[in-house]
XYZ file of C-alpha atoms in Angstrom:
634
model
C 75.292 82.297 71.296
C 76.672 79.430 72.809
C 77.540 77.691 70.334
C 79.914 80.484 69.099
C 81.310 80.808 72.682
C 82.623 77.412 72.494
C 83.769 77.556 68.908
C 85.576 80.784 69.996
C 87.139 79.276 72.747
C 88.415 76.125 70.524
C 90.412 78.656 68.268
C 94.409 79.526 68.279
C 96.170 78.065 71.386
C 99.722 77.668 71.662
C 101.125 78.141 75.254
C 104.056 76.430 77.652
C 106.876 77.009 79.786
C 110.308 77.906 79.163
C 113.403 79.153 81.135
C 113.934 82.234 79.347
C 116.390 83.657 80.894
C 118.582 81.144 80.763
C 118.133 80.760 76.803
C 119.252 84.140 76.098
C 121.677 84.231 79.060
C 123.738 81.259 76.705
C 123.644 82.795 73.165
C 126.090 85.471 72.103
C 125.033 88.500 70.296
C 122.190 90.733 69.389
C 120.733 88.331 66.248
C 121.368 85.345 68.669
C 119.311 87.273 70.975
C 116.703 88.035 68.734
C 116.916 84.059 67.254
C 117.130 82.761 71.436
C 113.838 84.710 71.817
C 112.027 83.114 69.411
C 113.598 79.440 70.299
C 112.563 80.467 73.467
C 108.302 81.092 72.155
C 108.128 78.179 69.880
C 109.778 75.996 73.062
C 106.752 77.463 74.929
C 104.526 76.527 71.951
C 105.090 72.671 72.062
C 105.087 72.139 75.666
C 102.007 74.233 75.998
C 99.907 71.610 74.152
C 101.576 69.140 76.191
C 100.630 71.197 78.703
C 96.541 71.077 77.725
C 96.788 67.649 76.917
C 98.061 66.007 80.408
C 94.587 65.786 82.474
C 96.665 65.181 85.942
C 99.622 68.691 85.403
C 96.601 71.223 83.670
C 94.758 71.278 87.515
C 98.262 72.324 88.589
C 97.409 76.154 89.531
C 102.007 76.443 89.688
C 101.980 75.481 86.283
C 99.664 78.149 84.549
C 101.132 80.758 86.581
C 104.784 79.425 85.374
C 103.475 79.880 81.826
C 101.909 83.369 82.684
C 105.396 84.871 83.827
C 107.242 83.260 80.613
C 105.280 84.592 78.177
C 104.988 87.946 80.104
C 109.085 87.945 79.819
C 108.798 87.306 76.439
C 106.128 90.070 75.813
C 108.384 92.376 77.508
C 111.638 91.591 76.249
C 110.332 91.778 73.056
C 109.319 95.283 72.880
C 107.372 96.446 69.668
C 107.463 93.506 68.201
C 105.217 90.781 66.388
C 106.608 87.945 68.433
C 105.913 90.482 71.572
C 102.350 90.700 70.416
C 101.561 86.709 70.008
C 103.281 86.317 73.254
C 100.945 88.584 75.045
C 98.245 87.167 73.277
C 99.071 84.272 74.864
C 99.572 85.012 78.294
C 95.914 86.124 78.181
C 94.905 82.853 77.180
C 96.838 81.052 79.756
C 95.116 82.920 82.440
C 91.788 82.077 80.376
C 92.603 77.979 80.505
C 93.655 78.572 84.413
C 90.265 80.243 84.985
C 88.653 77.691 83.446
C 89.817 75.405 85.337
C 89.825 76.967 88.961
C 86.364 78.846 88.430
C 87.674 81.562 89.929
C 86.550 85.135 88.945
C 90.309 86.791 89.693
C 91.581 84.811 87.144
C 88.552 85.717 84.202
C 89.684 89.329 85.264
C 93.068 88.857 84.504
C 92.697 87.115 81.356
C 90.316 89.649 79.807
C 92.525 92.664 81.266
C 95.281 91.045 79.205
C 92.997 90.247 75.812
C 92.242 94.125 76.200
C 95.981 95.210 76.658
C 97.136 93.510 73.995
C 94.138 94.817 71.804
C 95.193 98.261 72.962
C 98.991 97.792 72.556
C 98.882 96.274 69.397
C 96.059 97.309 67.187
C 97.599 96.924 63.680
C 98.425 93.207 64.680
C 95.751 90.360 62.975
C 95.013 88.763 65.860
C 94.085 92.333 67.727
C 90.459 91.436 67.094
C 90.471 87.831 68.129
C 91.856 89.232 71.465
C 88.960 91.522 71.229
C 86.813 88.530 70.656
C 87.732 86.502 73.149
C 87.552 88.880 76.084
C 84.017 89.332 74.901
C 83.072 86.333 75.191
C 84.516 86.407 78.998
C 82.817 89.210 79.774
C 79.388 87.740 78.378
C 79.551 84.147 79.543
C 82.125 84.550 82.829
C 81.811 87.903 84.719
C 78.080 88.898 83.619
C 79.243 92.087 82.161
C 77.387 92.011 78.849
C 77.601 95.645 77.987
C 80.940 95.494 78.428
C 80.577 92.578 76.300
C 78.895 94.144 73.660
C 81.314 97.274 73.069
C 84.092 95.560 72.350
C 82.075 93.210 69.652
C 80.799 96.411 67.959
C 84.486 97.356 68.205
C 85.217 94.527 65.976
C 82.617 95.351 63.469
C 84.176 99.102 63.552
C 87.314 99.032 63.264
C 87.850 95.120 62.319
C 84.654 94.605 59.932
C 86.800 93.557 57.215
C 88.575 90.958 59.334
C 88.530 87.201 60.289
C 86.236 87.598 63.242
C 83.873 90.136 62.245
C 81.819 87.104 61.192
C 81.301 85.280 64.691
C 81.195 89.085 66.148
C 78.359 89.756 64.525
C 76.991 86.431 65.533
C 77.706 86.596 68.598
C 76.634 90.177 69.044
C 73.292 89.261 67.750
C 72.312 86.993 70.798
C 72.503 90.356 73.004
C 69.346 91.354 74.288
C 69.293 94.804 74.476
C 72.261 96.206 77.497
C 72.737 99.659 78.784
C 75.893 101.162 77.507
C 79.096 100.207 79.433
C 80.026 102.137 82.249
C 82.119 101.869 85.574
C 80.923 98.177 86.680
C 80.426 97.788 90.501
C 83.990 95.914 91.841
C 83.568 92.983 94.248
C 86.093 93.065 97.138
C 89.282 92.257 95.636
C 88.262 92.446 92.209
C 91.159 93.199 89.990
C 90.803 95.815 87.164
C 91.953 95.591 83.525
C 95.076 96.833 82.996
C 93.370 99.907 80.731
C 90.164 100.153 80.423
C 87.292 98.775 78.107
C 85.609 100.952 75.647
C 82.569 102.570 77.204
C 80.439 102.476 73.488
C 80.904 101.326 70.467
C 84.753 102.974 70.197
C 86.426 102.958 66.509
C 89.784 103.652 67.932
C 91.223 101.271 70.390
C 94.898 102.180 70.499
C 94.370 104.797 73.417
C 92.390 103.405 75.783
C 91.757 105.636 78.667
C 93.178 104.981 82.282
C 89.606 103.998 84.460
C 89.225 105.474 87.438
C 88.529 103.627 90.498
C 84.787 102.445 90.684
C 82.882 101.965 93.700
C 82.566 98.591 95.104
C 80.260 97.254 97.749
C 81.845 95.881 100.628
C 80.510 92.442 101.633
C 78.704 91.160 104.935
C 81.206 91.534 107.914
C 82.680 88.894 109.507
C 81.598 87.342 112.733
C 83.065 89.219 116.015
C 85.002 91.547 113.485
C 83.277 95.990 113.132
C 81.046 96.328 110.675
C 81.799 96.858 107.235
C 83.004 100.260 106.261
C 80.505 103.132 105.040
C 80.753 106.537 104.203
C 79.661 107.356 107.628
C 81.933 105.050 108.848
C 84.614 104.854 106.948
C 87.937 102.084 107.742
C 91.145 103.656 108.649
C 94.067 102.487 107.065
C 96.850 101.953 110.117
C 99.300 100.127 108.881
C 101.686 99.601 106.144
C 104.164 97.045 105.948
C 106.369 95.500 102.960
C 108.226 92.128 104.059
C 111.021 90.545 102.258
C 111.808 87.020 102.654
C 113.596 84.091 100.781
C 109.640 83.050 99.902
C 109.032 86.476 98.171
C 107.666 89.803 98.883
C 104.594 90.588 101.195
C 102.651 94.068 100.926
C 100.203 93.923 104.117
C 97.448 96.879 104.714
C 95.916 97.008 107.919
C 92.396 98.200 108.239
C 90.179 98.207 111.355
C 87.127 97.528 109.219
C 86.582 95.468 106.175
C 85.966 97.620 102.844
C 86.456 97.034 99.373
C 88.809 97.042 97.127
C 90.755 96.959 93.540
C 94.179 96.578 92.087
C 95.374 97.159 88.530
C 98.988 97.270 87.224
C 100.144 99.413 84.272
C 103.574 99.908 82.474
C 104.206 103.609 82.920
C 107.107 106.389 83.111
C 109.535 108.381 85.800
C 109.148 112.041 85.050
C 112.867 111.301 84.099
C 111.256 109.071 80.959
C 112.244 105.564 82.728
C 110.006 102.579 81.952
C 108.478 101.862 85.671
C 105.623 99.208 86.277
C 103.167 100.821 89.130
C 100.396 98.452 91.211
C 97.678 100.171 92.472
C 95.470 99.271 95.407
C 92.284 101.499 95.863
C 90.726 101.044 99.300
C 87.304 102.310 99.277
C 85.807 104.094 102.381
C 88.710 104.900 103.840
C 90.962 106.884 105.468
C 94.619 107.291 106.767
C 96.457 107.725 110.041
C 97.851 110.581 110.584
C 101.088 109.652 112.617
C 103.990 109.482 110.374
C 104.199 109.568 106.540
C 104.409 106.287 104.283
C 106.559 106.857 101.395
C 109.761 104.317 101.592
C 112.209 103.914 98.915
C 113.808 100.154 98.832
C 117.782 99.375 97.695
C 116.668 95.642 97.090
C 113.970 93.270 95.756
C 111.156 94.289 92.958
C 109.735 97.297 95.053
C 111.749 100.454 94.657
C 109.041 102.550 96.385
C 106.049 102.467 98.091
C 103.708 105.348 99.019
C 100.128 105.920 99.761
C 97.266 108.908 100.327
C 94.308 110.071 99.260
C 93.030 109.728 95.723
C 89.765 110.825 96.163
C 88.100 112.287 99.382
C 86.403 108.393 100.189
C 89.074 106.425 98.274
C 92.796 105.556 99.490
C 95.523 104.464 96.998
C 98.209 102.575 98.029
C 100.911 102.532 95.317
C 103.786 100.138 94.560
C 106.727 101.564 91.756
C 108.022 97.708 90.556
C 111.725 96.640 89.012
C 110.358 93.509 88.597
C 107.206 91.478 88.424
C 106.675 88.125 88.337
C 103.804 86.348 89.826
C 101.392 87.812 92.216
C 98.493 87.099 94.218
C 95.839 89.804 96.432
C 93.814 88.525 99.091
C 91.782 89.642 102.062
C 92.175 87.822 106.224
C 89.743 88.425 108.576
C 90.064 89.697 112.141
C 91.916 91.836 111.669
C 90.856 92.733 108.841
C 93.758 93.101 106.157
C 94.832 93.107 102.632
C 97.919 91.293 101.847
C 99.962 91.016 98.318
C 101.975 88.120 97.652
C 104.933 89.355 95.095
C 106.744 85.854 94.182
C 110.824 85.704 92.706
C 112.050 87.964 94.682
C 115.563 86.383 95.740
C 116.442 89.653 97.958
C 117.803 89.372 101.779
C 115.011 88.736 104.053
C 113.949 92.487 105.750
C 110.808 93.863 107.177
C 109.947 97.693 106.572
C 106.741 99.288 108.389
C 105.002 102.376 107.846
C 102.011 103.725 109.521
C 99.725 105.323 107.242
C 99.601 109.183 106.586
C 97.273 111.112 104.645
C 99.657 112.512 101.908
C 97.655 112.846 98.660
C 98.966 110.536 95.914
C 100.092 112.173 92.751
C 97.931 110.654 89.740
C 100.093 109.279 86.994
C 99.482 109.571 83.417
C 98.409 106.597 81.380
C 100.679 104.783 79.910
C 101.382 105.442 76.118
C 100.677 103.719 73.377
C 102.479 100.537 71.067
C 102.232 99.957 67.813
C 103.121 96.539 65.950
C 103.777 95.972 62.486
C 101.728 93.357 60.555
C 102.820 89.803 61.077
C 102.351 86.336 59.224
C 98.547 84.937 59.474
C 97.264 83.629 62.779
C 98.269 80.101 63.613
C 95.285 77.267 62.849
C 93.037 76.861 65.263
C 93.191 74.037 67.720
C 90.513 72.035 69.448
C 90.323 72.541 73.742
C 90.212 69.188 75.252
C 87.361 68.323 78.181
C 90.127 68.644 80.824
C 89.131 67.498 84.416
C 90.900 68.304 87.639
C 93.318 65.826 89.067
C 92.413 63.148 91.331
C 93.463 62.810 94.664
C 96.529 60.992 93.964
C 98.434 62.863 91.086
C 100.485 59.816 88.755
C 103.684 61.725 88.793
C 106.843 59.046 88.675
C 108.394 61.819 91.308
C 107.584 64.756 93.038
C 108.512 67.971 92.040
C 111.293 67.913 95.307
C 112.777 64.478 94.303
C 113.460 66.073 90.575
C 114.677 69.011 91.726
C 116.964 67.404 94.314
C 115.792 69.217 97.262
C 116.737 68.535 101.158
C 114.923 69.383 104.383
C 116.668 72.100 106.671
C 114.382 74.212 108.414
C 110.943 72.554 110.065
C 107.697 74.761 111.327
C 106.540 73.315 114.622
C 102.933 74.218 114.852
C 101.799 73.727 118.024
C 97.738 73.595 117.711
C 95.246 76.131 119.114
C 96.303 78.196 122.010
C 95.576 81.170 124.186
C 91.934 81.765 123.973
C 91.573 78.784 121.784
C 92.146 76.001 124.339
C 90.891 73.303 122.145
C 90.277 69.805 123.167
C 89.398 69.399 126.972
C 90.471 66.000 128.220
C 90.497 63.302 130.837
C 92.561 64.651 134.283
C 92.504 68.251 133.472
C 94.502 67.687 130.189
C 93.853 71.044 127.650
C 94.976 70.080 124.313
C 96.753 73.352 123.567
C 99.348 72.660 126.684
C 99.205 69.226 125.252
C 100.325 70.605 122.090
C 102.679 73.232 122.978
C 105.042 70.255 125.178
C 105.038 67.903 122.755
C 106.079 70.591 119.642
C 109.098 71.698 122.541
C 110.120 67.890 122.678
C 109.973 67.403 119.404
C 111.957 70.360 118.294
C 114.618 69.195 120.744
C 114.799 65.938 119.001
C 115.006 67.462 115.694
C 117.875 69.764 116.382
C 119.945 67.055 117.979
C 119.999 65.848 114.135
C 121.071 68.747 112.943
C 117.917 70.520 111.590
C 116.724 74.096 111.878
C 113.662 74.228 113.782
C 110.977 77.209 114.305
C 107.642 77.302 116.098
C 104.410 79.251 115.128
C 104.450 79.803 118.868
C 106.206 79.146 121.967
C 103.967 79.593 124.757
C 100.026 80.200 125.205
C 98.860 82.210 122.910
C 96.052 82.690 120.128
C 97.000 83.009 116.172
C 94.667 82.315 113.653
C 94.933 79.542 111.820
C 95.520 81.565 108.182
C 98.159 82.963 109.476
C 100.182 79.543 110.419
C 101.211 78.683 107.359
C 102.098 82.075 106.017
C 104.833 82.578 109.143
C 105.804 78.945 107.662
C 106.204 80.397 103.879
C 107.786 83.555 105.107
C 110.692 81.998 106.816
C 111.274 79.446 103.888
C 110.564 76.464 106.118
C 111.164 73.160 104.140
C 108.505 71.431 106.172
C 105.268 72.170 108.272
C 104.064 70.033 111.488
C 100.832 70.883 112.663
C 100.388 69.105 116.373
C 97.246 68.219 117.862
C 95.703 65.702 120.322
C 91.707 64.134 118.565
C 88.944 63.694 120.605
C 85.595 61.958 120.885
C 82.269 61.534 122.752
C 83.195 57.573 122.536
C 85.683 57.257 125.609
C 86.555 54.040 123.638
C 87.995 55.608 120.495
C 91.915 56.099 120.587
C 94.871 55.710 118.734
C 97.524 57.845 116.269
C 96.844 59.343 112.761
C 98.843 61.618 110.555
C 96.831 63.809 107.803
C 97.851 66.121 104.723
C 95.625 68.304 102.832
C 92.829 67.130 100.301
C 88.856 66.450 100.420
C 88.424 64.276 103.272
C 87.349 60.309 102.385
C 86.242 58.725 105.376
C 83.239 60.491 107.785
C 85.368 59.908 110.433
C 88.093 62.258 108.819
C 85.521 65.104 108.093
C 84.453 65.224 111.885
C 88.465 65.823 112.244
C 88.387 68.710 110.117
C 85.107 70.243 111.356
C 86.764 70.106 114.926
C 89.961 71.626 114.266
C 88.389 74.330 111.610
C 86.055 75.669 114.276
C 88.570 78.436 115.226
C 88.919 79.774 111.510
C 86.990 82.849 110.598
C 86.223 81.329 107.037
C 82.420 81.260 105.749
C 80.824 79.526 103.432
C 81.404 82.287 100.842
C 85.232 80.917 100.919
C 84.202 77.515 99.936
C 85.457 77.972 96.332
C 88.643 79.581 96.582
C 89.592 76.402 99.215
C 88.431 73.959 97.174
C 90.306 75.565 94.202
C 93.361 75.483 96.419
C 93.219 71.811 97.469
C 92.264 71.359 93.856
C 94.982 73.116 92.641
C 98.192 72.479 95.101
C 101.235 71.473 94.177
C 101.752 70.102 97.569
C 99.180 67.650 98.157
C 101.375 64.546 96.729
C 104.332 65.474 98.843
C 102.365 66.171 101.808
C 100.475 62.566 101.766
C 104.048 60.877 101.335
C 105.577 62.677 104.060
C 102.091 61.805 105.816
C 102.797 57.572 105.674
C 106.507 58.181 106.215
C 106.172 59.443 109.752
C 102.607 57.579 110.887
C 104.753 54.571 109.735
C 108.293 55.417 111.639
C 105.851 56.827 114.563
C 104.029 53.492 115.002
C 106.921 51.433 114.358
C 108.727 53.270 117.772
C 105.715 53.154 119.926
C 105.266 49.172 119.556
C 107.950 47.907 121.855
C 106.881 49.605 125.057
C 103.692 51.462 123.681
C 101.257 49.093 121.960
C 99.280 51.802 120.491
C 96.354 52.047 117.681
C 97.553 52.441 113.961
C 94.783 54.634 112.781
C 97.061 55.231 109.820
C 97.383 58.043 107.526
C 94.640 60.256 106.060
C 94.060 63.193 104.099
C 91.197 66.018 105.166
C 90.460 69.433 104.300
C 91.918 71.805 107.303
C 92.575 75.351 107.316
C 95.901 75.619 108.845
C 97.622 73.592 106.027
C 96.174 75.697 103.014
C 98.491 77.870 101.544
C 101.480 76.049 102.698
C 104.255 76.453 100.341
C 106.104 73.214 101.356
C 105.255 69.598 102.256
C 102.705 69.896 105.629
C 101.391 67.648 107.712
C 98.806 67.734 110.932
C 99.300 64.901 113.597
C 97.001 63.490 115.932
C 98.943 62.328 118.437
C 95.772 60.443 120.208
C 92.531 60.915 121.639
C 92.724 63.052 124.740
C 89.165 61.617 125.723
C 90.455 57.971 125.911
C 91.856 57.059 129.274
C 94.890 55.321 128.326
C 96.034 57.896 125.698
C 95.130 60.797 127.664
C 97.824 58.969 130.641
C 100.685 58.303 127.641
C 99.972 61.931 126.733
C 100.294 63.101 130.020
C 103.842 61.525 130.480
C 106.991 62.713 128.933
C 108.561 59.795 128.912
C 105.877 58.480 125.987
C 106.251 61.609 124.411
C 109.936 61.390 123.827
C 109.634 57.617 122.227
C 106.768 59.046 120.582
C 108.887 62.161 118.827
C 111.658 60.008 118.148
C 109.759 57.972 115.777
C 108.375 61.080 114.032
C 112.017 61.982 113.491
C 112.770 59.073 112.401
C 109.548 59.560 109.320
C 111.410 63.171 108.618
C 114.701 62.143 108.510
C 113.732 58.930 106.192
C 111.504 61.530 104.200
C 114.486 63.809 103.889
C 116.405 60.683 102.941
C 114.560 59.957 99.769
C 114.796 63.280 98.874
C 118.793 63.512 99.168
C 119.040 60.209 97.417
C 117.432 62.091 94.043
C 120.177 64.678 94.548
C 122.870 62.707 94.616
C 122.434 60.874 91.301
């Protein structure tokens, strides 16, 4: 069976990214339309397999996801179509190569929700069954759902038996030891559902699959210091509802006060008024609503239009988004409080923030959405071998970063000044506490940076306690250009001191990974996390820019300090912390010296070594931002 797995996997591929709008934005009429649209796919075509075939750019999560939302815009801008039908096809498989390479169950789900849609949508099309085909083989080999598996094989043999793949179906299909039929799979927390559902037998018709309802999913182990998970008996309340708009993108968070599970599926549906509307569902099970105001908001700007939320069965609450546009999106659960939060990217609105508490209005169910037939097209394309791809190494070989080709400049800067409030961090030699440590050196060196002319923001400006999750997400939300994480090292060797500068990536020296253990202590991560962070250091478009931002300012810094502050060159490092994951721009954490060592714990005491000691970390952004203007100017 696996042996036909892989051969499966190996077959059609043709996948890349194109600027789509743009295209059809420059040619004239309706047939150049139609003709633009297809320039447009076979452009995606040929840099897809370059695509597959560079080792260092296929671990780039930015780039999959790119290729996602152009074929999706393809798909839908090509209604009933042929060309609509490949493209679809294909945005399936581009989630299956991403989820190959991250490991990550969300992304299995989304490919085989979209190998199933365009089954559904598109029955009459030749390559319905390999989509067919390939979820199965996702189902089987990925997400351990082999009855699932197994109904949508016999579906081939149904309704495809004189077909291509009927063949390796059958094949395949024979390695099953005997499943129980299909049914309403437990969800994990945060699993994502198909967008329609999976036959629940062997089905002969396809075409109309039915709408699933929600089904139950266990909530997992609580989280240190947070309530216990929710229950029947004890169910979550659902408190809060906001929707943030920012120049990043668009932010759903749901506020619970206990941690439950929960799904999300999108589906192309109608207005009663016969509109085309796209509606994203979150079901939050065990729980109910406040019962203060109501939640339904209607929005003038950005891809939400409306947003409401109630009861859609007596244990379940459904949150409901009504979309104008979708690009990409991510769902994710924080701990403490315990919250679910939607990332909604491309939205170019005015920054806003609109709150709702929630009330317990029942939702109104929507109808599924209809059916889409295709006419037959030309044969499937030949198939194409999958390269062994690996993920990229530390150091990506790019000739430039992505912010020197697109001619970006630094504006803004995020001053994060470490730990605080209950967190005090580091304790250190003559009462020094390395969050007050922290807090006046951020305040200098925002003072610096404004007197050349940048924007500057803090995470926060006096004592107090935010989790480290949440730094870098008040960093993406206000479109800072940079992120500075301060801190101040320490050791049980009185003797250790000097400066170092880290960005994010597995750590390479043990003296780095005591670093990181330190400053993750405060983060309510568990070892259940481990794969999504390695995925995202794995995966982040960030990590080159960061480390060369990283040398520029440990370089400048050390170079100021030398005249009147002889100090330790510990140089620059990369490590694995918390509080620089998710950062949408260059970031950086600096350890401005050991707060244990007697001479750096005096320097850090005085502001007059702080100042020349901020000046030369200016002097690394500016030169950073420097380089950058230089590739804009060409």
């Amino acid at each position: 069976m696996k042996e036909i797995a892989a051969a499966i996997r190996a077959g059609r591929g043709l996948f890349a990214v194109v600027a789509l709008g743009l295209v059809l934005a420059l040619l004239p009429g309706p047939a150049a339309g139609a003709a633009g649209l297809e320039s447009a796919y076979d452009k995606a075509v040929a840099r897809f397999e370059a695509l597959k075939k560079d080792a260092s750019s296929a671990g780039r999560r930015d780039l999959w996801k790119e290729l996602d939302g152009n074929f999706a815009a393809v798909a839908k801008t090509g209604g009933n179509t042929s060309l609509a039908a490949k493209a679809l096809y294909y945005e399936a498989w581009t989630n299956a190569e991403l989820a190959r390479r991250s490991a990550l169950e969300a992304d299995y789900e989304a490919a085989a929700g979209l190998y199933h849609r365009m089954a559904a949508s598109f029955p009459t099309h030749p390559w319905a069954d390999d989509a067919l085909l390939r979820r199965a083989v996702i189902l089987a080999e990925n997400l351990k759902r082999p009855a699932e598996a197994k109904a949508d094989l016999e579906t081939i043999l149904h309704k495809y038996r004189k077909g291509d793949m009927a063949a390796q179906a059958r094949k395949f299909l024979a390695g099953f030891a005997e499943v129980p039929p299909a049914g309403p799979a437990p969800a994990k927390t945060g699993e994502p559902q198909a967008d329609k559902a999976a036959p629940a037998a062997p089905v002969a018709p396809i075409a109309k699959p039915a709408v699933p309802e929600p089904a139950k999913a266990s909530a997992g182990p609580a989280k240190a210091g947070s309530p216990a998970a929710a229950t029947p008996a004890k169910p979550a309340t659902l408190s809060k509802v906001a929707l943030e708009t920012t120049p990043a993108g668009s932010r759903l968070i749901l506020s619970l006060t206990r941690e439950t599970a929960f799904r999300y599926q999108i589906l192309d549906q109608k207005r009663p008024t016969g509109e085309p509307v796209k509606r994203l569902y979150i079901d939050l099970d065990n729980t109910r609503t406040s019962t203060r105001t109501g939640t339904e908001r209607r929005f003038a700007a950005g891809p939400v239009s409306r947003l409401r939320a109630g009861y859609f069965t007596p244990e379940t609450v459904r949150v409901v988004l009504e979309l104008e546009s979708l690009g990409t999106y991510e769902i994710r659960s924080e701990a403490n409080p315990f919250r679910v939060v939607l990332e909604l990217s491309g939205d170019k609105a005015k920054p806003r923030i609109e709150t709702a508490e929630a009330a317990p209005a029942p939702a109104k169910k929507d109808a599924p959405a209809r059916e889409v037939k295709a006419p037959a097209t030309p044969p499937p394309l030949p198939a194409a071998p999958t390269p062994n791809l690996r993920p990229p190494t530390a150091a990506q070989k790019n000739a430039g970063s992505l912010l020197e080709q697109f001619g970006l400049s630094v504006r803004t800067v995020m001053i994060d000044p470490g730990h605080g409030g209950k967190d005090p961090g580091a304790q250190g030699i003559g009462g020094l506490t390395e969050k007050d440590v922290n807090l006046r050196f951020a305040r200098i060196l925002g003072e610096a940076l404004q007197k050349k002319g940048l924007n500057v923001m803090y995470t926060r400006s006096n004592d107090t306690f935010i989790p480290l999750e949440t730094r870098t997400e008040m960093a993406n939300s206000k479109a800072a250009d940079l992120f500075v994480s301060i801190h101040c090292n320490a050791h049980g060797d009185a003797g250790s001191a000097g400066l170092e500068t880290y960005s994010l990536n597995l750590a390479t020296t043990q003296d780095a990974v005591r670093v990181a253990a330190r400053e993750n202590a405060a983060s309510q991560k568990k070892i259940s996390d481990l794969q999504a962070i390695l995925t995202d250091l794995m995966l982040s478009a960030k990590t080159a820019e960061s480390k060369d931002l990283a040398k520029l300012v440990q370089k400048r810094a050390i170079t100021g300090l030398r005249p009147g502050y002889p100090t330790r060159d510990r140089g620059p490092h990369e490590a694995p912390f918390f509080v620089l994951i998710g950062a949408n721009m260059p970031a950086v954490l600096i350890e401005l010296g050991y707060i244990t060592n007697p001479d750096d714990a005096k320097r850090l005491a005085s502001d007059a070594y702080m100042r020349v000691l901020a000046q030369g970390m200016v002097d690394g952004i500016l030169a950073y931002k420097k380089r950058l203007e230089r590739y804009a100017n060409l």
